Coordinates of C-alpha atoms in Angstrom, one line a residue:
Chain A
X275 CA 0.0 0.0 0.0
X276 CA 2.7 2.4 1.0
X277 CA 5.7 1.0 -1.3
X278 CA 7.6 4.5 -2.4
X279 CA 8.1 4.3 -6.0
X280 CA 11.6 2.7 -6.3
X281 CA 10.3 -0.4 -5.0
X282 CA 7.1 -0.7 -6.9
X283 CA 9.1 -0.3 -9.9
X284 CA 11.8 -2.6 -9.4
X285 CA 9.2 -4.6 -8.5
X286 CA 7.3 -4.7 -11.9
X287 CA 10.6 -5.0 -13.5
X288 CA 11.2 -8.3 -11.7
X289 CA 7.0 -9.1 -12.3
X290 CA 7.7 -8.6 -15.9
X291 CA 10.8 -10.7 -16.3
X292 CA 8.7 -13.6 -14.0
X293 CA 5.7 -13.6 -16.7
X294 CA 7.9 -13.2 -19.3
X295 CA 9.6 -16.1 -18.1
X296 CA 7.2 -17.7 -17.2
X297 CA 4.7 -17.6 -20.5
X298 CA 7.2 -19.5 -22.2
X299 CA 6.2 -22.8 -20.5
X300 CA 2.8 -21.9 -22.8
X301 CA 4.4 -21.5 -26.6
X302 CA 4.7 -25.5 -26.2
X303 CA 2.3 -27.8 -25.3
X304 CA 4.6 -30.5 -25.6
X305 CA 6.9 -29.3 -23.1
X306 CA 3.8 -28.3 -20.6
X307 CA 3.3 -31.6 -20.0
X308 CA 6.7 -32.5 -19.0
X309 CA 6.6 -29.3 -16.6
X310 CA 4.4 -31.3 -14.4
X311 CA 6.9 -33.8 -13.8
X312 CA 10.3 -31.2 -12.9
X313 CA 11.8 -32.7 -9.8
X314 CA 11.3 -29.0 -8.3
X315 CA 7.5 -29.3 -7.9
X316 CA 7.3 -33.0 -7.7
X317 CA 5.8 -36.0 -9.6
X318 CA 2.3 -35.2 -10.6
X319 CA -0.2 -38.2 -10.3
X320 CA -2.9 -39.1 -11.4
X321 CA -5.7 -41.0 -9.3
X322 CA -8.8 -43.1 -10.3
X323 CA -11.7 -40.7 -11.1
X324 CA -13.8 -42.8 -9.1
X325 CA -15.3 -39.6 -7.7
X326 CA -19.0 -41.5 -8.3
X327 CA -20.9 -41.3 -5.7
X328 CA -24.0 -42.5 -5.4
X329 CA -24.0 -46.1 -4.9
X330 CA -27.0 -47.9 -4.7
X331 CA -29.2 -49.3 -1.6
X332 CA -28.2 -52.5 0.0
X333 CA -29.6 -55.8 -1.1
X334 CA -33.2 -55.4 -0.1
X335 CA -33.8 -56.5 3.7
X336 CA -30.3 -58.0 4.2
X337 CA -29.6 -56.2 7.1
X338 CA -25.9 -55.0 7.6
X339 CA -25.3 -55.2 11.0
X340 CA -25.1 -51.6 13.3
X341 CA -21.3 -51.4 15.0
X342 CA -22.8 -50.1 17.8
X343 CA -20.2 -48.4 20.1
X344 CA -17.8 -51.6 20.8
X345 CA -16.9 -50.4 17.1
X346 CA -14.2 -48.5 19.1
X347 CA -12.5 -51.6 19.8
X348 CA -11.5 -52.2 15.9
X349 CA -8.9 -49.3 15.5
X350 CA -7.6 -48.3 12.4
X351 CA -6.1 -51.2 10.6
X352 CA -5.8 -50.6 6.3
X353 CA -2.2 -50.0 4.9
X354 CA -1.2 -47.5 7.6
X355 CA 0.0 -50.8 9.0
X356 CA 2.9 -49.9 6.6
X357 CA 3.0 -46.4 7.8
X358 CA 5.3 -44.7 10.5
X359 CA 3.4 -43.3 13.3
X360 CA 3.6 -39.9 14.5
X361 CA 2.6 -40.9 17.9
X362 CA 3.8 -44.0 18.7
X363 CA 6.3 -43.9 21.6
X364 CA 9.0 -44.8 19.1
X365 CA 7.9 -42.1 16.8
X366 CA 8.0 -44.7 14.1
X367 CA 6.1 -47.2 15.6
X368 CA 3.0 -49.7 13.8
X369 CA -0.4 -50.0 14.0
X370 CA 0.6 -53.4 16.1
X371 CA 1.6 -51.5 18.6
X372 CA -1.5 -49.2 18.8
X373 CA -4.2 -52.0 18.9
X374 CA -2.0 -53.8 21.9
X375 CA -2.0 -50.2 23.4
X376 CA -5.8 -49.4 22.9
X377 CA -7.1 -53.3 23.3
Chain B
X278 CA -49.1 -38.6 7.2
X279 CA -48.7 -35.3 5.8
X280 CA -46.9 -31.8 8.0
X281 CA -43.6 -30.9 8.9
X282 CA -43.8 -32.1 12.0
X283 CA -44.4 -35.9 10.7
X284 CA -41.4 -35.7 8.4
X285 CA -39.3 -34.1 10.9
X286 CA -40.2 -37.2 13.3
X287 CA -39.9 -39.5 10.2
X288 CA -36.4 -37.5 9.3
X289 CA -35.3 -38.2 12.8
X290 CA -36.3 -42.2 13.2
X291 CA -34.3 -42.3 9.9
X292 CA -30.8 -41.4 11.0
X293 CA -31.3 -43.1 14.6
X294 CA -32.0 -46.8 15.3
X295 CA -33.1 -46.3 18.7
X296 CA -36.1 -44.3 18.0
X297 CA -39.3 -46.1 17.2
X298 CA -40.8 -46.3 13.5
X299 CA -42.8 -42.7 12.8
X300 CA -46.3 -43.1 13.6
X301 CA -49.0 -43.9 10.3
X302 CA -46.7 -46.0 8.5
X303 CA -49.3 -48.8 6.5
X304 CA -47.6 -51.2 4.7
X305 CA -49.4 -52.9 1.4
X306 CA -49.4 -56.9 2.3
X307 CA -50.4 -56.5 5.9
X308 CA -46.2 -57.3 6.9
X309 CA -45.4 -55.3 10.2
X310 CA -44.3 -51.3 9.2
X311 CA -41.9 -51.1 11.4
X312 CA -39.5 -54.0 10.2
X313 CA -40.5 -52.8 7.0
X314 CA -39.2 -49.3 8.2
X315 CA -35.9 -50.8 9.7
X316 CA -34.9 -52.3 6.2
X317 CA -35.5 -49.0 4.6
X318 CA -33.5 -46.9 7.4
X319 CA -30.6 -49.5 7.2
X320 CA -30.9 -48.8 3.2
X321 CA -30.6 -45.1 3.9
X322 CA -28.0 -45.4 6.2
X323 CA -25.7 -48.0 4.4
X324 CA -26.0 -46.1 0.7
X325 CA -24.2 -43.4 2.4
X326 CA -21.9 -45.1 3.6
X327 CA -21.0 -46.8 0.4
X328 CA -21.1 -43.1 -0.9
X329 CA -18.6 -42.1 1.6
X330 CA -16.4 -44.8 1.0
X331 CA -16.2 -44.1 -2.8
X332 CA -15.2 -40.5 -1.8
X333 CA -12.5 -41.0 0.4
X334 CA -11.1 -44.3 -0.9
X335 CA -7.5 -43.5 0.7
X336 CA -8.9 -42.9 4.0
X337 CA -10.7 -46.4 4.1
X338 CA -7.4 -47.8 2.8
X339 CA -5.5 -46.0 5.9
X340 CA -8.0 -46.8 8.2
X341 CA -9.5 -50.5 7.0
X342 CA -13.0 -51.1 5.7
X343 CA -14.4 -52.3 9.4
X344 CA -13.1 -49.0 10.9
X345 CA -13.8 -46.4 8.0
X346 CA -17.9 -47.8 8.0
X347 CA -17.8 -47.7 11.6
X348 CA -16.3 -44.2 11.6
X349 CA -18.9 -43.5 8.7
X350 CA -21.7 -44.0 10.3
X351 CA -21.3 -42.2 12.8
X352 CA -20.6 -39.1 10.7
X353 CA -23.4 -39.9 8.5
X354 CA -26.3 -40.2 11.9
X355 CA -24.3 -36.8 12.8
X356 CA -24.2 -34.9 10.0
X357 CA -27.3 -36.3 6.9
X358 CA -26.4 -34.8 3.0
X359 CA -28.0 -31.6 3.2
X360 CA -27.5 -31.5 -0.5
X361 CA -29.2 -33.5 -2.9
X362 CA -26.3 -34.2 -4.7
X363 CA -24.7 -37.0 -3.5
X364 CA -21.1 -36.0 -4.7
X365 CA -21.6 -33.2 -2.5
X366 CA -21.6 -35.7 0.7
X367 CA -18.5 -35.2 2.9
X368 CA -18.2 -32.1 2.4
X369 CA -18.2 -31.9 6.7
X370 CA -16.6 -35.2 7.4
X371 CA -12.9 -33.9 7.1
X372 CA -13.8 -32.0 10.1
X373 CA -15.3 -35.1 11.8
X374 CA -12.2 -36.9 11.4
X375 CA -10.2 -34.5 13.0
X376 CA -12.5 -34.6 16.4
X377 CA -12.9 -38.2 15.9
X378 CA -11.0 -39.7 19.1
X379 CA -10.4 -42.8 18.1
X380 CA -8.8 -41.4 14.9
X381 CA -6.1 -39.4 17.1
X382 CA -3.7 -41.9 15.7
X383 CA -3.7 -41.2 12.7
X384 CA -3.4 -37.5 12.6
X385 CA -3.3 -37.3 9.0
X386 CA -6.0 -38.9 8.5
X387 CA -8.0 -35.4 8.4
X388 CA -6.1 -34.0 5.8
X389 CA -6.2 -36.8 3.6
X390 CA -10.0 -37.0 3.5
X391 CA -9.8 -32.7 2.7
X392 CA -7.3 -33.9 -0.2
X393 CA -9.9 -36.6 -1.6
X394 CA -12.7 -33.8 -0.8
X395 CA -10.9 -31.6 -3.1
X396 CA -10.4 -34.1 -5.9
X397 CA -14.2 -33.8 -6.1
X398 CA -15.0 -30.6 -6.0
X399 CA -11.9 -30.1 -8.5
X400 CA -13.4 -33.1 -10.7
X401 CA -16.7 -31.3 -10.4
X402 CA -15.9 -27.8 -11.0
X403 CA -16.5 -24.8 -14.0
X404 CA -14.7 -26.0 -16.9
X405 CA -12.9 -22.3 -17.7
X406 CA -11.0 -21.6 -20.9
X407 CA -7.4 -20.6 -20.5
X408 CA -6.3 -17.0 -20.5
X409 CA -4.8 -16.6 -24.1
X410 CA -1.0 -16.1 -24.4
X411 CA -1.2 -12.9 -26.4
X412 CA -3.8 -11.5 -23.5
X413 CA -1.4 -11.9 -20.8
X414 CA 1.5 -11.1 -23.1
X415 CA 0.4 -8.0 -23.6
X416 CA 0.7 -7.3 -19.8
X417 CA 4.5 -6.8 -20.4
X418 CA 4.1 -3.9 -22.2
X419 CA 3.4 -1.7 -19.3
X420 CA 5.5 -3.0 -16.9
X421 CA 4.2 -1.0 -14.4
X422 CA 0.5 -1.9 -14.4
X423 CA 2.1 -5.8 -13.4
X424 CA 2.0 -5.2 -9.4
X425 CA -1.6 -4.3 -9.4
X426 CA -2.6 -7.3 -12.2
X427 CA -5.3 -9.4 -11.1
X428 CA -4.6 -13.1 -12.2
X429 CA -7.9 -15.1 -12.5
X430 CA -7.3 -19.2 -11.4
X431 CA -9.2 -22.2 -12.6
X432 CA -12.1 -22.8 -10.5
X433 CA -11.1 -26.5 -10.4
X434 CA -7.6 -25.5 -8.6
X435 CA -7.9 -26.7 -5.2
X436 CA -4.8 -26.2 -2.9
X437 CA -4.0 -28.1 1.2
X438 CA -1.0 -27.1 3.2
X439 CA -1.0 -30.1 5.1
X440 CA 1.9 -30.7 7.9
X441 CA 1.4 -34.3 6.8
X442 CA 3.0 -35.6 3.8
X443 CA -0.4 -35.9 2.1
X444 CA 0.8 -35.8 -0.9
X445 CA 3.1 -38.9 -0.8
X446 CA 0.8 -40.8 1.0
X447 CA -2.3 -40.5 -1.5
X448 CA 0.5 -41.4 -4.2
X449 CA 1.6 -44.5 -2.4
X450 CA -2.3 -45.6 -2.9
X451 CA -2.1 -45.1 -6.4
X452 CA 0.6 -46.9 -6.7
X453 CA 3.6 -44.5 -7.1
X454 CA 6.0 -44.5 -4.0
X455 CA 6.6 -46.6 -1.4
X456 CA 4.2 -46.4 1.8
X457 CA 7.3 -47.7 4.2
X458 CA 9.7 -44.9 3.2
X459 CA 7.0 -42.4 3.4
X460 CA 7.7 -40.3 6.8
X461 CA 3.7 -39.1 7.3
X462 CA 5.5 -35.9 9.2
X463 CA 7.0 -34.3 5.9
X464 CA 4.7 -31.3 5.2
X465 CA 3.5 -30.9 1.8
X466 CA 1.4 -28.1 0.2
X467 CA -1.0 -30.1 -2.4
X468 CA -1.8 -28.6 -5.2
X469 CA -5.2 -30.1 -7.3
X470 CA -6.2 -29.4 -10.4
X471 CA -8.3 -31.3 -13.8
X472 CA -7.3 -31.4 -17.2
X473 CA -10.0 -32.2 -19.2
X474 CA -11.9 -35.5 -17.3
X475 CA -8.4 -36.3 -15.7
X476 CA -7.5 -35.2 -12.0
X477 CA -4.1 -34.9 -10.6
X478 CA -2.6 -34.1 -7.7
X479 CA 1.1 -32.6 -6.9
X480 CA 3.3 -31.1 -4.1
X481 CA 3.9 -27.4 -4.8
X482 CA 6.6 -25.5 -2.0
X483 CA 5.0 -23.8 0.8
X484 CA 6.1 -20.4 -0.8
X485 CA 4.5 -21.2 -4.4
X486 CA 1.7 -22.3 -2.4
X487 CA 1.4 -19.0 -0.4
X488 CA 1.6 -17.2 -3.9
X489 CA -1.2 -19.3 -5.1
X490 CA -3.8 -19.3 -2.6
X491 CA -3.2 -15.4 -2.6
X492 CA -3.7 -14.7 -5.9
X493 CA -6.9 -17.3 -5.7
X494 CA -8.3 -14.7 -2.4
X495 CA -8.4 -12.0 -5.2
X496 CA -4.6 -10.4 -3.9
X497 CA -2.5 -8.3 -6.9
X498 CA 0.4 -9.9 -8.2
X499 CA 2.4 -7.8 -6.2
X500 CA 0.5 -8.3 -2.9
X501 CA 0.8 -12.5 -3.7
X502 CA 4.5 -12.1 -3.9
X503 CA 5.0 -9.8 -1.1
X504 CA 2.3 -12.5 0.8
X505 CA 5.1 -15.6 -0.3
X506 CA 8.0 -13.6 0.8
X507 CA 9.9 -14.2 3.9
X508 CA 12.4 -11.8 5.3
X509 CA 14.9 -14.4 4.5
X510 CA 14.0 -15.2 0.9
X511 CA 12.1 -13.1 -1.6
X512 CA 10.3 -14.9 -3.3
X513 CA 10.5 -15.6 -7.3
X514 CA 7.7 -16.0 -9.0
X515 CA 8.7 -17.7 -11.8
X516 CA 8.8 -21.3 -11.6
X517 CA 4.8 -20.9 -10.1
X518 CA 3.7 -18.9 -13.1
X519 CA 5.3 -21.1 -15.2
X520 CA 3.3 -24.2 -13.7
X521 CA -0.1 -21.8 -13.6
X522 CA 0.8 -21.1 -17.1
X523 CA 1.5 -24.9 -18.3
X524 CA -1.1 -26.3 -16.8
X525 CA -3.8 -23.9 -18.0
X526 CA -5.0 -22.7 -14.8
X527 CA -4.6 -19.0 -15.8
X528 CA -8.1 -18.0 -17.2
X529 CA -7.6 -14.5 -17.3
X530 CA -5.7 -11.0 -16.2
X531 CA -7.4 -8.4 -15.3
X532 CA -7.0 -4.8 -13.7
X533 CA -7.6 -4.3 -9.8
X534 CA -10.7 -2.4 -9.5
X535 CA -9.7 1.2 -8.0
X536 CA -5.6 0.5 -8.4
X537 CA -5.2 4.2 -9.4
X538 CA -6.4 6.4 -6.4
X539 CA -6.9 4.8 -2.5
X540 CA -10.2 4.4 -1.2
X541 CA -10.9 7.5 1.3

């Protein structure tokens, strides 16, 4: 808001040598796809676009069973087995050791 | 039954298994209303569920399937769609997970399902066109205008600063990386965006990330690089344009309203 004029103009200068720089990733396509995978901002990845939602109802009358609130006892057990643990006492410790810690 | 007070009771049976069947329910073949009303309620319950799941697949994968319906359900008998768009759904339950206790173990957990929350609303957003080259081109002319430039982002560009290595972790469910060597306390900023019908998801640095999230809150150029800037390191632009510009999320440039004279 207050920038005196020296700055705000050496600031433009470096603004318009940025986007000038920076609209050359656009004169190629070719070469825009590749900027996704520069080491600097990491490997780009693609997921599933399973983002359906929407799934049907259950089987008619087949009841899935309620987890009523001894679902607490199950604790989190998917492929964060095969992740470190923030809060383990080891700092790196797996989910083994939380289920003998919360069972 | 007709009245808002009979759909609010039958609204409220619905999400809780304890209450009794609404009253006035007939069935057609003479078979008891209430069981009748149990199947449809376990129906209700269940489809969101399976909703939920299809949103957040990496957090049922972190979690298990037992532990991510259990956790589902209660989010779902918490918090029903208010939407009827059922993509919508979940829009709340990163916020759940968070103050979900038995969750505390996983404290990543709550920025993972925000990442897979923003591959939907990414997947489901405006499709823009792309600023052209010779409109933003013709910004270099008058240097000095450049502080004050508005740049206009694709709707679809969702970003997380995470402390968690979100980032790395979604990947090693998709199959690139390896969970074991992933340390889950790496902070990533994680950048979202759609080409076409295809999502994708990177790691941009927490300066770039700065940059971008201003110039998405409507800041000048200028003001997003001063906002990126530590005392330390000024920050350079460049390499962030250059991915805005590549990827096609610049959709337009554009003057700040009232640059020339202050507001009184």
């Amino acid at each position: 808001m207050h920038q005196n004029d020296t700055t705000r103009h050496a600031s433009a200068a470096a603004l318009a040598l940025a986007l000038g720089a920076a609209l050359n990733f656009a004169a190629a396509p070719a070469i825009a796809a590749d900027a996704a995978k520069e080491k600097c901002y990491g490997v780009a990845m693609k997921g599933k676009n399973d983002c359906k939602a929407g799934a049907g109802t259950s089987c008619a009358g087949s009841s899935t069973k309620d987890y009523q609130g001894n679902a607490w006892t199950y604790v989190p057990a998917g492929t964060c087995e095969k992740t470190a643990s923030p809060t383990s006492p080891t700092g790196m410790g797996q989910l083994k050791e939380f289920k003998e810690k919360k069972a | 039954m007709s009245g808002v007070a009979d759909n609010a009771a039958f609204a409220a049976a619905l999400l809780d298994p304890g209450r009794p069947a609404p009253p006035g329910l007939v069935s057609w073949n003479g078979s008891d209303p209430a069981q009748r009303f149990a199947v449809y309620r376990n129906n209700v319950t269940t489809s969101l569920i399976d909703a939920l799941s299809e949103t957040f697949p990496v957090v049922r994968q972190l979690v298990g399937a037992t532990f991510f319906r259990a956790m589902a359900r209660e989010f779902v008998r918490r918090s029903p769609p208010r939407s009827p768009v059922l993509a919508w759904y979940g829009d709340l339950f990163a916020d759940f997970v968070a103050a979900f206790p038995p969750a505390a173990g996983l404290p990543y957990l709550a920025d993972m399902a925000r990442l897979e929350y923003a591959r939907v609303l990414a997947f489901h957003a405006a499709d823009v066109a792309p600023a052209a080259v010779a409109d933003v081109a013709a910004c270099l002319a008058e240097p000095v205008i450049l502080p004050s430039l508005r740049l206009h982002l694709q709707p679809s560009l969702r970003l997380i600063d995470s402390p968690f290595a979100i980032v790395s972790l979604w990947g090693a469910h998709q199959g690139v990386g390896d969970l074991a060597t992933i340390d889950p306390l790496q902070p990533e900023c994680a950048l979202v965006l759609r080409h076409g019908l295809s999502l994708a998801v990177m790691t941009v640095p927490p300066a770039a990330g700065r940059f971008i999230a201003a110039l998405q809150s409507g800041a000048a150029l200028g003001d997003a690089v001063r906002e990126a800037s530590t005392e330390d390191a000024p920050f350079d632009p460049t390499p962030a344009l250059g991915l805005l510009i590549a990827h096609d999320l610049l959709v337009g440039v554009g003057q700040s309203p009232g640059q020339q004279g202050e507001q009184p």
